[in-house]
Short mmCIF file of C-alpha atoms and ligand atoms in Angstrom, two decimals:
data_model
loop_
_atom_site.label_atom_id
_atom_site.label_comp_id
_atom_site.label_asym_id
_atom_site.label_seq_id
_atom_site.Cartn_x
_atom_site.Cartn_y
_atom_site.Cartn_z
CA UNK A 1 -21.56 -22.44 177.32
CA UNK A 2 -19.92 -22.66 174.20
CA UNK A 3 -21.07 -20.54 171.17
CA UNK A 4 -19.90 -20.14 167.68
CA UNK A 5 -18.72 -16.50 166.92
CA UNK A 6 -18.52 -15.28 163.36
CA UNK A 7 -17.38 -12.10 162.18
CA UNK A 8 -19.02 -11.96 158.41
CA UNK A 9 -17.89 -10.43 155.19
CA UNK A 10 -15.22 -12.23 154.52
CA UNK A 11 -14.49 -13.59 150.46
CA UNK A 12 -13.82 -17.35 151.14
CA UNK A 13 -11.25 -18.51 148.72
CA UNK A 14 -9.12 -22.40 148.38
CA UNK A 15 -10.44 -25.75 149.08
CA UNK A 16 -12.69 -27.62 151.52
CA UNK A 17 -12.86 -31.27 151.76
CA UNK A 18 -15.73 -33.22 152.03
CA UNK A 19 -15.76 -35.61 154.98
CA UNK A 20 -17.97 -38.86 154.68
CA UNK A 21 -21.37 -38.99 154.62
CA UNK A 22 -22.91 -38.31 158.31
CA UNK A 23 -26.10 -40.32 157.43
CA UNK A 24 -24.11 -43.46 155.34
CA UNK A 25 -22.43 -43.67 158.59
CA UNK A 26 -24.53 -43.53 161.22
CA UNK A 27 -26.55 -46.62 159.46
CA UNK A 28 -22.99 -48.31 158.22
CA UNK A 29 -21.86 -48.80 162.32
CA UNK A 30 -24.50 -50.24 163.16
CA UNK A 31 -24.98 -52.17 160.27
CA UNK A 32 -21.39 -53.88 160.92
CA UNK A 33 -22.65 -55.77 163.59
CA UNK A 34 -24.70 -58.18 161.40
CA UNK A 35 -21.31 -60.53 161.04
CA UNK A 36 -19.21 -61.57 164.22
CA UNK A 37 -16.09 -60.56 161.70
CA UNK A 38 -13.77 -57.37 162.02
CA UNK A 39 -15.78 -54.65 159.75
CA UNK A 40 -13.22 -51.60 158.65
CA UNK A 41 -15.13 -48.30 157.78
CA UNK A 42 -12.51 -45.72 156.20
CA UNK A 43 -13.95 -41.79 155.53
CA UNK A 44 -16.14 -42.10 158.83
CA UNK A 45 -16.63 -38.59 160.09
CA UNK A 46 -15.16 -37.71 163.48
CA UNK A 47 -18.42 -36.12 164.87
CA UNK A 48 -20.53 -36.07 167.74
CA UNK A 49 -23.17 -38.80 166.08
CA UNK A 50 -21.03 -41.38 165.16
CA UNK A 51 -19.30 -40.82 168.58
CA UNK A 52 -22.17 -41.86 169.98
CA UNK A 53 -22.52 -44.79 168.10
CA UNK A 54 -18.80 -45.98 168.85
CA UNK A 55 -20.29 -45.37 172.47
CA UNK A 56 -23.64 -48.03 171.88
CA UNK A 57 -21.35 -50.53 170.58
CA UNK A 58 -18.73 -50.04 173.25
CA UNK A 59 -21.65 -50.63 175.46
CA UNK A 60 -22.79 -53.71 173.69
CA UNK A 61 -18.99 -55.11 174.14
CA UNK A 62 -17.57 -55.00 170.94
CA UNK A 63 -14.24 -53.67 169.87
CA UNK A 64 -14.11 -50.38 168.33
CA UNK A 65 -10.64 -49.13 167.17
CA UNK A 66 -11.37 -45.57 166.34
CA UNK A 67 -8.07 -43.25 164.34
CA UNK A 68 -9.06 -40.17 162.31
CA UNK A 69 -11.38 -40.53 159.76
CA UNK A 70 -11.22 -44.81 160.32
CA UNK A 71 -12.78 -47.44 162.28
CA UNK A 72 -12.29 -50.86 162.74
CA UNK A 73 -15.24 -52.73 164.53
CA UNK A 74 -14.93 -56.51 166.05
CA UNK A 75 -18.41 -57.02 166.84
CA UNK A 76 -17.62 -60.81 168.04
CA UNK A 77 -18.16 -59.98 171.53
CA UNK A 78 -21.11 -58.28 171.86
CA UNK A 79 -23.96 -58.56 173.97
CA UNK A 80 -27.46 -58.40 172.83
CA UNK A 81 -28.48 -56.03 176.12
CA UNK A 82 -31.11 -53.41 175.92
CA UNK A 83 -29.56 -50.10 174.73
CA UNK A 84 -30.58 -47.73 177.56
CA UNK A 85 -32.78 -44.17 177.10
CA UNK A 86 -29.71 -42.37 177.36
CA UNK A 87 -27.41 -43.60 174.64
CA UNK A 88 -30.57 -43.93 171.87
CA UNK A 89 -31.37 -40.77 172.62
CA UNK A 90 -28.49 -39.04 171.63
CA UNK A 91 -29.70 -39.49 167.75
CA UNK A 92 -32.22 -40.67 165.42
CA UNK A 93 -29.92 -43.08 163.89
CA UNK A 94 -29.36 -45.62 167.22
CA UNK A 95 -32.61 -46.90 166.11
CA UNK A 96 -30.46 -48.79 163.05
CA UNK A 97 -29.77 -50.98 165.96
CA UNK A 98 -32.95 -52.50 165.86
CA UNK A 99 -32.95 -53.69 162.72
CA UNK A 100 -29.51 -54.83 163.02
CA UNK A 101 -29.94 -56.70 166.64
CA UNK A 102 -33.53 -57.80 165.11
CA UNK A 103 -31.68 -59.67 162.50
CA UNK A 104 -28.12 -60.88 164.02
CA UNK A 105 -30.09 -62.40 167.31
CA UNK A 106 -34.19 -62.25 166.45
CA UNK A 107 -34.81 -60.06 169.82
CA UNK A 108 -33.92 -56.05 169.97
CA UNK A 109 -34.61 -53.94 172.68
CA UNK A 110 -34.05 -49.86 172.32
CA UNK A 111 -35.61 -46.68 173.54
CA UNK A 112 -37.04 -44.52 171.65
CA UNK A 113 -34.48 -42.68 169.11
CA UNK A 114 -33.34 -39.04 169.65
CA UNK A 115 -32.45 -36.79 167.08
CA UNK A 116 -33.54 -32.85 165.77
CA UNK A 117 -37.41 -31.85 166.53
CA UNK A 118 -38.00 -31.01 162.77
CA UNK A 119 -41.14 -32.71 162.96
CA UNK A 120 -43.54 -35.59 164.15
CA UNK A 121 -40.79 -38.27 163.24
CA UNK A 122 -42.80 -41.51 163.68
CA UNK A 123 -41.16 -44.95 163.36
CA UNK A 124 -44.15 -46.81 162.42
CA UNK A 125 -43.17 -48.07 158.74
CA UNK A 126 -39.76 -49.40 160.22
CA UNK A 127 -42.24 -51.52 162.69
CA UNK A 128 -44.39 -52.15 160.08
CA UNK A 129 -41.20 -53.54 158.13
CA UNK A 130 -40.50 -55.83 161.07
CA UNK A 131 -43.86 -57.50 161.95
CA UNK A 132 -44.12 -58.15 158.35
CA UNK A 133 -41.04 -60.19 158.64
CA UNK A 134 -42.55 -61.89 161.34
CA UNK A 135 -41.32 -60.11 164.34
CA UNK A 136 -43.91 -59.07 167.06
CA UNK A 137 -43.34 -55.81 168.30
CA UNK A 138 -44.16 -54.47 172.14
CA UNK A 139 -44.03 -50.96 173.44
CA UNK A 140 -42.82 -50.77 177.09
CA UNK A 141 -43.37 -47.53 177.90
CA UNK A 142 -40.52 -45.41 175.83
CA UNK A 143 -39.01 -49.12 175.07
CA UNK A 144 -39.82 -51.43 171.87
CA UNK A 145 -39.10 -54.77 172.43
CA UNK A 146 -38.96 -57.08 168.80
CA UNK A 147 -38.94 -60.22 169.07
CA UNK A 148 -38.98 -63.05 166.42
CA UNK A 149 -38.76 -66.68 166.10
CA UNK A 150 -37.58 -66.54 162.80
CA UNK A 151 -37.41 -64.24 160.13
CA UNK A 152 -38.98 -64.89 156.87
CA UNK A 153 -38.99 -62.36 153.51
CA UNK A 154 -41.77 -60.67 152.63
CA UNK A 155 -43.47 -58.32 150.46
CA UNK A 156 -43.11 -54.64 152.37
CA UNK A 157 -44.95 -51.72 150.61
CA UNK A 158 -43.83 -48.58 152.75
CA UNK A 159 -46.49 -46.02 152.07
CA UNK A 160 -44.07 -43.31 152.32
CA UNK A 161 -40.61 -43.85 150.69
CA UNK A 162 -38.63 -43.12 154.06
CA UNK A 163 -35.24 -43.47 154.69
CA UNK A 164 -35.05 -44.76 157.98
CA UNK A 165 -37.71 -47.35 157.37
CA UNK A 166 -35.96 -48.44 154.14
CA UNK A 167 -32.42 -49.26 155.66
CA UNK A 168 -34.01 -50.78 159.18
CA UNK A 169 -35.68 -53.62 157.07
CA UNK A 170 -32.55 -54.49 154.90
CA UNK A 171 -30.62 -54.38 158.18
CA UNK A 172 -33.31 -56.93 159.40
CA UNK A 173 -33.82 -59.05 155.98
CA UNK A 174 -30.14 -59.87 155.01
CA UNK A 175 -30.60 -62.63 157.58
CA UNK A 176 -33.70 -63.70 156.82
CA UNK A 177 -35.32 -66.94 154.93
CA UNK A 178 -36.30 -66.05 152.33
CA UNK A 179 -36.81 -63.04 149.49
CA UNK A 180 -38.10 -59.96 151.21
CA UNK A 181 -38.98 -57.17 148.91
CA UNK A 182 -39.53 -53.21 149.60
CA UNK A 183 -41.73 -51.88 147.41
CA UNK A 184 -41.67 -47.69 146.99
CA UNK A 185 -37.99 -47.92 148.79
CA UNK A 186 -36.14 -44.75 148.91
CA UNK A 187 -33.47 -43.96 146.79
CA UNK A 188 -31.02 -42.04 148.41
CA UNK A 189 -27.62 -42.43 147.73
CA UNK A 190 -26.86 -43.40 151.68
CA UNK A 191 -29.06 -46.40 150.95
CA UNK A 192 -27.42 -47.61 148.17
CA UNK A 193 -23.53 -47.24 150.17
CA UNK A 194 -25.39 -49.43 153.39
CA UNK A 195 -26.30 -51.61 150.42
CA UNK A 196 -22.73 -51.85 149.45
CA UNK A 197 -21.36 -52.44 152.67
CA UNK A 198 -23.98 -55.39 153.22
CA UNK A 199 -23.44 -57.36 149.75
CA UNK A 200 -19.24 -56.86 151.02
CA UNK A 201 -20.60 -58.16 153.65
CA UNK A 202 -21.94 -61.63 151.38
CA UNK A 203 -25.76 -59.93 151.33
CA UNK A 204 -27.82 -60.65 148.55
CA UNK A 205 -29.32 -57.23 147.65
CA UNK A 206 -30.55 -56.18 144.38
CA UNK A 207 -32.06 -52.55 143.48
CA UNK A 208 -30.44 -50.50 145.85
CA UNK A 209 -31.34 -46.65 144.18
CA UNK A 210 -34.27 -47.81 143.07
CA UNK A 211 -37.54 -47.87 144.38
CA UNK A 212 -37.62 -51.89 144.42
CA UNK A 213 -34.90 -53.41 146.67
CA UNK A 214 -34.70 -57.14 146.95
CA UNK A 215 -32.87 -58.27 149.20
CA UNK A 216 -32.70 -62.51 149.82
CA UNK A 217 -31.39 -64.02 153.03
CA UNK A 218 -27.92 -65.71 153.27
CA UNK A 219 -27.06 -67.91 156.62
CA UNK A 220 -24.15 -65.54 157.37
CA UNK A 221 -22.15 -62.71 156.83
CA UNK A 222 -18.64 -61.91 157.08
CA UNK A 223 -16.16 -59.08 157.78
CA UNK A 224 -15.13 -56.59 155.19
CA UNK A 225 -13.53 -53.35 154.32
CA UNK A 226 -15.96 -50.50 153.05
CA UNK A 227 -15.13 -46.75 152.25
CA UNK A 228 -18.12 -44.08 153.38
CA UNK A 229 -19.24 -41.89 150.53
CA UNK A 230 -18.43 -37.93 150.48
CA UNK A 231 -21.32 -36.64 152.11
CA UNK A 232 -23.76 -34.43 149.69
CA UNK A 233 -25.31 -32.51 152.39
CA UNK A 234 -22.29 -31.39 153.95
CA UNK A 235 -20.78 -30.53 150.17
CA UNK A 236 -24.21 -28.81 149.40
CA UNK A 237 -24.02 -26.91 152.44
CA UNK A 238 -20.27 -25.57 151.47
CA UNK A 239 -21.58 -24.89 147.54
CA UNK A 240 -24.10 -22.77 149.06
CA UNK A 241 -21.91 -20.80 151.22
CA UNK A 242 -19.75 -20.45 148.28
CA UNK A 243 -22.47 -18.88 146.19
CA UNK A 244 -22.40 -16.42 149.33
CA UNK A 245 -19.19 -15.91 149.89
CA UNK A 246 -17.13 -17.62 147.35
CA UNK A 247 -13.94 -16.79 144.69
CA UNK A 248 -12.94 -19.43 143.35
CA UNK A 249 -14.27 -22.18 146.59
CA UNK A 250 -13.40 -25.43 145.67
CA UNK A 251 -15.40 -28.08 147.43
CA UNK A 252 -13.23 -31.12 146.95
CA UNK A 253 -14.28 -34.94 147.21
CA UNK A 254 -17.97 -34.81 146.02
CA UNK A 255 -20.06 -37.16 143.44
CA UNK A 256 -21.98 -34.56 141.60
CA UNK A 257 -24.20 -36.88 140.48
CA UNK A 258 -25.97 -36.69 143.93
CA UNK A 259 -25.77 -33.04 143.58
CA UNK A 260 -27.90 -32.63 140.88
CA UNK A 261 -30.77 -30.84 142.24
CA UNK A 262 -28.99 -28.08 143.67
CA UNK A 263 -26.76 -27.60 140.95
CA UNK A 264 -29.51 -26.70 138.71
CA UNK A 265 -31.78 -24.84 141.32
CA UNK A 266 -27.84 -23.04 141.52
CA UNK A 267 -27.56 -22.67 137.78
CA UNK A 268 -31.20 -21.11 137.31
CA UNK A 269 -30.03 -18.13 139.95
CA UNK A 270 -27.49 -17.08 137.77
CA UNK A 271 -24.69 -18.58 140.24
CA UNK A 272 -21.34 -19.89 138.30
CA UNK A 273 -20.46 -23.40 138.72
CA UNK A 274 -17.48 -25.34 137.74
CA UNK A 275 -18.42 -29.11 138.10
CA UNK A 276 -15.35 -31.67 137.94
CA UNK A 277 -15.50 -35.15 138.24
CA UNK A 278 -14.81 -34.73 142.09
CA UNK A 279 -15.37 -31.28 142.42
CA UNK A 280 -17.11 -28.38 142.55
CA UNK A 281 -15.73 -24.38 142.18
CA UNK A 282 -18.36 -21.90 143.06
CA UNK A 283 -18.08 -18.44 142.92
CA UNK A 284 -20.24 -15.45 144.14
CA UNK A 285 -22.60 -13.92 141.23
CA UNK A 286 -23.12 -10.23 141.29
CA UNK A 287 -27.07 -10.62 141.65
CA UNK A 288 -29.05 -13.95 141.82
CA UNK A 289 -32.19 -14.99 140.17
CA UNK A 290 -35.23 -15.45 142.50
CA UNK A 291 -36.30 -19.53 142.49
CA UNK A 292 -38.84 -21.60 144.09
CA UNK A 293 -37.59 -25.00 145.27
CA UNK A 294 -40.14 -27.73 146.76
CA UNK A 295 -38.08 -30.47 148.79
CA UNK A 296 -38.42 -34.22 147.99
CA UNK A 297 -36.90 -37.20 148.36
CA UNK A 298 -33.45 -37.91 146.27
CA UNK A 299 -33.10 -37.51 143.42
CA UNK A 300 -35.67 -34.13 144.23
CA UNK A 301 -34.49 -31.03 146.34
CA UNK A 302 -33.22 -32.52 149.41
CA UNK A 303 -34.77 -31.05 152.79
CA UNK A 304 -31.31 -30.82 154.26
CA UNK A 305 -30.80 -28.21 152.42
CA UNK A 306 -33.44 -26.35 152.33
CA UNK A 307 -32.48 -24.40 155.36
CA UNK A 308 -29.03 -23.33 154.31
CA UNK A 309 -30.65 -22.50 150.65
CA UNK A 310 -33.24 -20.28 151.92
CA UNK A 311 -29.82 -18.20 152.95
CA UNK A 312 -29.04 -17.50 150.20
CA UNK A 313 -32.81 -16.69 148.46
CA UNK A 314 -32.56 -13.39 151.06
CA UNK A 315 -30.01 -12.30 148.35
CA UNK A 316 -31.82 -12.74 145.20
CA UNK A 317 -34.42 -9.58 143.74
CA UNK A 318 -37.46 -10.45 144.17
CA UNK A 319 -39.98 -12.90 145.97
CA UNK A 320 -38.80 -16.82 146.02
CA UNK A 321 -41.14 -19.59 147.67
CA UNK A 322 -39.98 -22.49 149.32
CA UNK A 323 -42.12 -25.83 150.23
CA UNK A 324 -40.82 -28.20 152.71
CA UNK A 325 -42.67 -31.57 152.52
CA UNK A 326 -40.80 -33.77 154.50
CA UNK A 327 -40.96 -32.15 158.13
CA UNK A 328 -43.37 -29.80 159.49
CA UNK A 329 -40.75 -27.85 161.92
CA UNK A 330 -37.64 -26.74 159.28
CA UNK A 331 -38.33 -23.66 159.26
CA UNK A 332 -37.52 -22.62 162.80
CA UNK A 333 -34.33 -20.66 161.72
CA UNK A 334 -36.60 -18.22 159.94
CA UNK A 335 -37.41 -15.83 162.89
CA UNK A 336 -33.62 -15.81 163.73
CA UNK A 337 -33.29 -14.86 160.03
CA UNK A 338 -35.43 -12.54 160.22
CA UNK A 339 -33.76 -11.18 163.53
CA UNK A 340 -30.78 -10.56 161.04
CA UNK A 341 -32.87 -8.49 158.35
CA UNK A 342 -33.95 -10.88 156.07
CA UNK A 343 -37.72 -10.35 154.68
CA UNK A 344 -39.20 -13.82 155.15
CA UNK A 345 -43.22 -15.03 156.00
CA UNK A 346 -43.83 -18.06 156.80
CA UNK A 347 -46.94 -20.62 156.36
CA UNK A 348 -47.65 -23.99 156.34
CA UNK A 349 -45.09 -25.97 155.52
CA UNK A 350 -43.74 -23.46 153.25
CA UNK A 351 -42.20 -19.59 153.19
CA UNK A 352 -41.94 -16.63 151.17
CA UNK A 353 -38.59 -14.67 151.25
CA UNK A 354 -38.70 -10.98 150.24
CA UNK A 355 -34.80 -9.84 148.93
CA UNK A 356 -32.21 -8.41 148.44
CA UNK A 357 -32.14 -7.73 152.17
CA UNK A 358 -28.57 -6.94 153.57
CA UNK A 359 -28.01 -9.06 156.98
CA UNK A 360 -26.75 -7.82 160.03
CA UNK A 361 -24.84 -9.93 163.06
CA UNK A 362 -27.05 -11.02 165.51
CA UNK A 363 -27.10 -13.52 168.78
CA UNK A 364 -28.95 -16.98 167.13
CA UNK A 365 -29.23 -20.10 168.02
CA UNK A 366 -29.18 -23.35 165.99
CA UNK A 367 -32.64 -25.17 166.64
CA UNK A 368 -31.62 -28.13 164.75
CA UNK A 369 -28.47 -29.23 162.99
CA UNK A 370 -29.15 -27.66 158.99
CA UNK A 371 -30.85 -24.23 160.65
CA UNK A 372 -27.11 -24.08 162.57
CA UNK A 373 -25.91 -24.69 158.83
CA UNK A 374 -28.06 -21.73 157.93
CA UNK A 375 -27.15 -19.44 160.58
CA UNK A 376 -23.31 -20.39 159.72
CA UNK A 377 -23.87 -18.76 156.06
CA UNK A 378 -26.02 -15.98 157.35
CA UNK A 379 -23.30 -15.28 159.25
CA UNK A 380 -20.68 -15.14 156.89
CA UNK A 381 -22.85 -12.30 154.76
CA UNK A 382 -23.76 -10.56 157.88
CA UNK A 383 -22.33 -7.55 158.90
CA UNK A 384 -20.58 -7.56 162.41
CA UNK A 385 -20.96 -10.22 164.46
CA UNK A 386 -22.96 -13.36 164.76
CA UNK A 387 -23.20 -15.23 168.03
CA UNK A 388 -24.76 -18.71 167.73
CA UNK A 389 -25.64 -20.56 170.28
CA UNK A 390 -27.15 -24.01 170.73
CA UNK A 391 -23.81 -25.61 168.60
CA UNK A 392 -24.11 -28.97 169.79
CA UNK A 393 -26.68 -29.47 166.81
CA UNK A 394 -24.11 -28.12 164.44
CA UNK A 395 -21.21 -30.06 165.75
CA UNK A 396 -23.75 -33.31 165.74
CA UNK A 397 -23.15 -33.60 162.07
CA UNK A 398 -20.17 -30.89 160.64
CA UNK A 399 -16.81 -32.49 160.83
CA UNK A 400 -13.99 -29.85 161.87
CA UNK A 401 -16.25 -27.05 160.21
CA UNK A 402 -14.29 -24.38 161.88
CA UNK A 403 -11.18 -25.71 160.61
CA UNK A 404 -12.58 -25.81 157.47
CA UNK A 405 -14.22 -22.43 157.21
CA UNK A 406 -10.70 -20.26 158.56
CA UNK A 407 -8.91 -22.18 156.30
CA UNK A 408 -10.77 -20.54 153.61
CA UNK A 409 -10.80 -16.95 155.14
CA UNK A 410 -13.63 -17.29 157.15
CA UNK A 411 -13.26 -15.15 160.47
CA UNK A 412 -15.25 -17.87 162.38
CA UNK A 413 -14.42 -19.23 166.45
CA UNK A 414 -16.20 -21.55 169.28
CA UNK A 415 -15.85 -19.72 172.14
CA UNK A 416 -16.67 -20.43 175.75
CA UNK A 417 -19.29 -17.79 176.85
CA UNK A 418 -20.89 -17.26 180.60
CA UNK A 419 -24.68 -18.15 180.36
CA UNK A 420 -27.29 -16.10 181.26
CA UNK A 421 -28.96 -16.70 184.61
CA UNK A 422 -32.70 -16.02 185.15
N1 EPU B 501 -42.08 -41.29 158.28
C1 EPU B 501 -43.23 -41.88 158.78
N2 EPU B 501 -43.13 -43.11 159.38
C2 EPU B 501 -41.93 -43.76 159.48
C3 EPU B 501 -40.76 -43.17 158.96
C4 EPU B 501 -40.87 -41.91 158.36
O1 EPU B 501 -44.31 -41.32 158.71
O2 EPU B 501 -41.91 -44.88 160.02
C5 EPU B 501 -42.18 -39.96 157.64
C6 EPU B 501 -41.39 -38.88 158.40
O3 EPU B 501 -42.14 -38.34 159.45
C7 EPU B 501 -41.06 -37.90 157.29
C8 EPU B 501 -40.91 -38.80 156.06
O4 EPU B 501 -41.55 -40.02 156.38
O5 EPU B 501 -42.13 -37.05 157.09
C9 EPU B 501 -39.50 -39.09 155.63
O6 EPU B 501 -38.77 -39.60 156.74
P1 EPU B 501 -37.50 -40.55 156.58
O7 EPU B 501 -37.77 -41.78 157.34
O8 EPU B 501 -37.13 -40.64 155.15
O9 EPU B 501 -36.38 -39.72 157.35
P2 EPU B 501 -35.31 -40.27 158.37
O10 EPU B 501 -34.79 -41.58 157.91
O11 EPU B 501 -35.81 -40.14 159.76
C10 EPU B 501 -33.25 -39.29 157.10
C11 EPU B 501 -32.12 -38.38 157.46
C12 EPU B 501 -32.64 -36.96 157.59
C13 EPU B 501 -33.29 -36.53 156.29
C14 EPU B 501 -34.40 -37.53 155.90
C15 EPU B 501 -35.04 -37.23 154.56
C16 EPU B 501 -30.71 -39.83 158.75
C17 EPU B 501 -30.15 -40.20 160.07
N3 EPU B 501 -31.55 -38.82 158.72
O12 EPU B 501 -34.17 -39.19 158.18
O13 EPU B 501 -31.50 -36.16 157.82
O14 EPU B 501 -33.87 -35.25 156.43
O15 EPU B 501 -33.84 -38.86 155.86
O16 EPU B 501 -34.07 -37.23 153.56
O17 EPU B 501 -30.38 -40.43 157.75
C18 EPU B 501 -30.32 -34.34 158.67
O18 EPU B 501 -29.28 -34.91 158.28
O19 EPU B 501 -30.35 -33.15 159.06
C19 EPU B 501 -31.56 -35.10 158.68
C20 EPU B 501 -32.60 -34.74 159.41
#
């Protein structure tokens, strides 16, 4: 089994660069198949979900031309064919196919998606989306089948802004008849680069970023050339070890604009920033400010970072509070925290986290791809070793993150390790 090994303690000094956006991608593949043209994605991260997405549209038969950090898709040959249990459940994010199948062909047929356990993760408002179009929806078993004679716009009210939901109908509409509009859309900045992509494309969107999207059907759509935004989660992630670990850490190719919430939450704990136009320097304060963050969706705290952030509240004197309202299971890195000597009690939905507590290595395991994020930076404080296993999550949405972490002094390795036997 492999397992990530880091020795902690380390200063982390130079420059990491930010890969493209894990969760603009993983809704950007699929989205490509909507024209029969060649779609070219450049700044697509080489990691394990969008390797399974080259796989699903492999499978489907279309052309995938894959070099580092680009991909050129020819989606004229594909099939519309069920995608089977074991492909969609690889990630949350093969259930863009449904929208996107829904609205090249009318019919889409797809397991159930996979993705972390962080919670209940129902995909009711995407369905929702979809019958409201006119599509009827059946549950085989683990399989939806939607199927529609035609596709007309509508009015969708989503009752909770979600992400998922929000992209699956535009993937669905932009071939529709008619004027469909989402009413309490989410804003996130991934939804505005699929909305991009799809008016390259010759979509018809309007309000992208804003909680109304409208979004009017065109007969077809072509090929196009579309670069993937720096992904925030993955630069938050590195500010946040850099307020750890950091002197002088630059965290290169970001939009700070859809940093915003952490930068301040940052600023308020006394940590130093130095915000560029496409960059960020962080350095490590000699005491932080205790803060209570609440996660929402963007432009709030986001919940993909609540787990790495909660790191670094060990370190600050006094008592800090977090509330997680998105997902019921993020905090299921706390007890390995707390395995490392952090001071942390958890409740509903929300935890309080006792510091300064020094950390100490320990053998962890990443539960879901941001607690591996947060064992990463506990690590890197921690003194002696750190043994995580589990890394798959981690390596699910990280590009080259051990690359990027010794190139910045980190003492960090995946190593192959004999597994226990019962
Ligand atoms: N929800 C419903 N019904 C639905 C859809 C969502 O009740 O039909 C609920 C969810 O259970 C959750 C809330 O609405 O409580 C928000 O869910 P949303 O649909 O916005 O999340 P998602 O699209 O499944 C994406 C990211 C997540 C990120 C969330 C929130 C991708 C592939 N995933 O998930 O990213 O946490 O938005 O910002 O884009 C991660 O990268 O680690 C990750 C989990």
């Amino acid at each position: 089994m492999e397992v990530l090994e880091i020795k902690g303690g380390n200063q982390l000094s130079g420059t990491i660069r930010i890969s493209g956006a894990k969760n603009s991608s993983v809704a950007l593949i699929p989205a490509s198949i909507l024209t029969d043209e060649e779609v070219t994605l450049t700044n697509v991260p080489e990691i394990k979900d969008t390797d399974s997405l080259t796989d699903i549209l492999e499978f489907l038969g279309a052309g995938v031309n894959r070099s580092t950090e680009s991909m050129v898709i020819k989606p004229g040959s594909i099939d519309n064919k069920c995608i089977p249990e074991e492909y969609a459940k690889k990630l949350r994010a093969s259930y863009y196919f449904m929208g996107a199948m829904l609205g090249k062909y009318k019919h889409a047929e797809l397991y159930f998606p996979g993705g972390c356990s962080i919670g209940e993760r129902p995909i009711n408002l995407h369905l929702k989306g979809f019958e409201a179009l006119g599509a009827t929806v059946t549950n085989d078993g683990n399989k939806y089948i939607v199927d529609a004679k035609d596709l007309i716009g509508a009015d969708i009210y989503l009752d909770i802004a979600s992400v998922g939901a929000t992209i699956n109908i535009m993937l669905a509409a932009v071939l529709a008849k008619g004027t469909t509009v989402i009413e309490n859309a989410a804003k996130e900045p991934e939804i505005v680069d699929v909305a991009v992509l799809l008016q390259s494309m010759g979509a018809n969107i309007s309000g992208a970023g804003t909680s109304t999207i409208s979004i009017t059907g065109v007969d077809r759509l072509h090929g196009c050339f579309h670069e993937v935004i720096p992904d925030r989660i993955e630069a938050g992630t590195y500010i946040i070890i850099g307020a750890l670990a950091g002197n002088y850490l630059k965290i290169d190719n970001v939009i700070p604009k859809h940093l915003e919430a952490l930068i301040s939450k940052l600023e308020d704990m006394g940590v130093e920033l130095d915000v560029g136009d496409d960059y960020i320097i962080v350095n490590r304060p000699d005491a932080y400010g205790t803060i209570n963050i609440k996660t929402l969706g963007y432009p709030g705290f986001p919940t993909d970072l609540q787990q790495p952030f909660s790191v670094l509240l060990t370190q600050a004197s006094g008592t800090s509070k977090i509330v997680e309202t998105i997902w019921e299971n993020r905090f299921m890195h706390i007890p390995y925290l707390n395995k490392m000597g952090a001071d942390i009690e958890t409740g509903h939905m929300s935890c309080r986290i006792y510091g300064p507590t020094p950390l100490t290595g320990a053998d962890v395991e990443a539960t879901d791809l941001r607690a591996g994020a947060a064992m990463v930076a506990a690590g890197l404080i921690a003194n002696g070793t750190t043994t995580i296993s589990n890394i798959n999550h981690i390596l699910r949405g990280y590009e080259n993150i051990v690359t990027k972490l010794s190139d910045v002094g980190a003492d960090i390795k995946i190593k192959e390790i004999e597994e226990e036997k019962n």
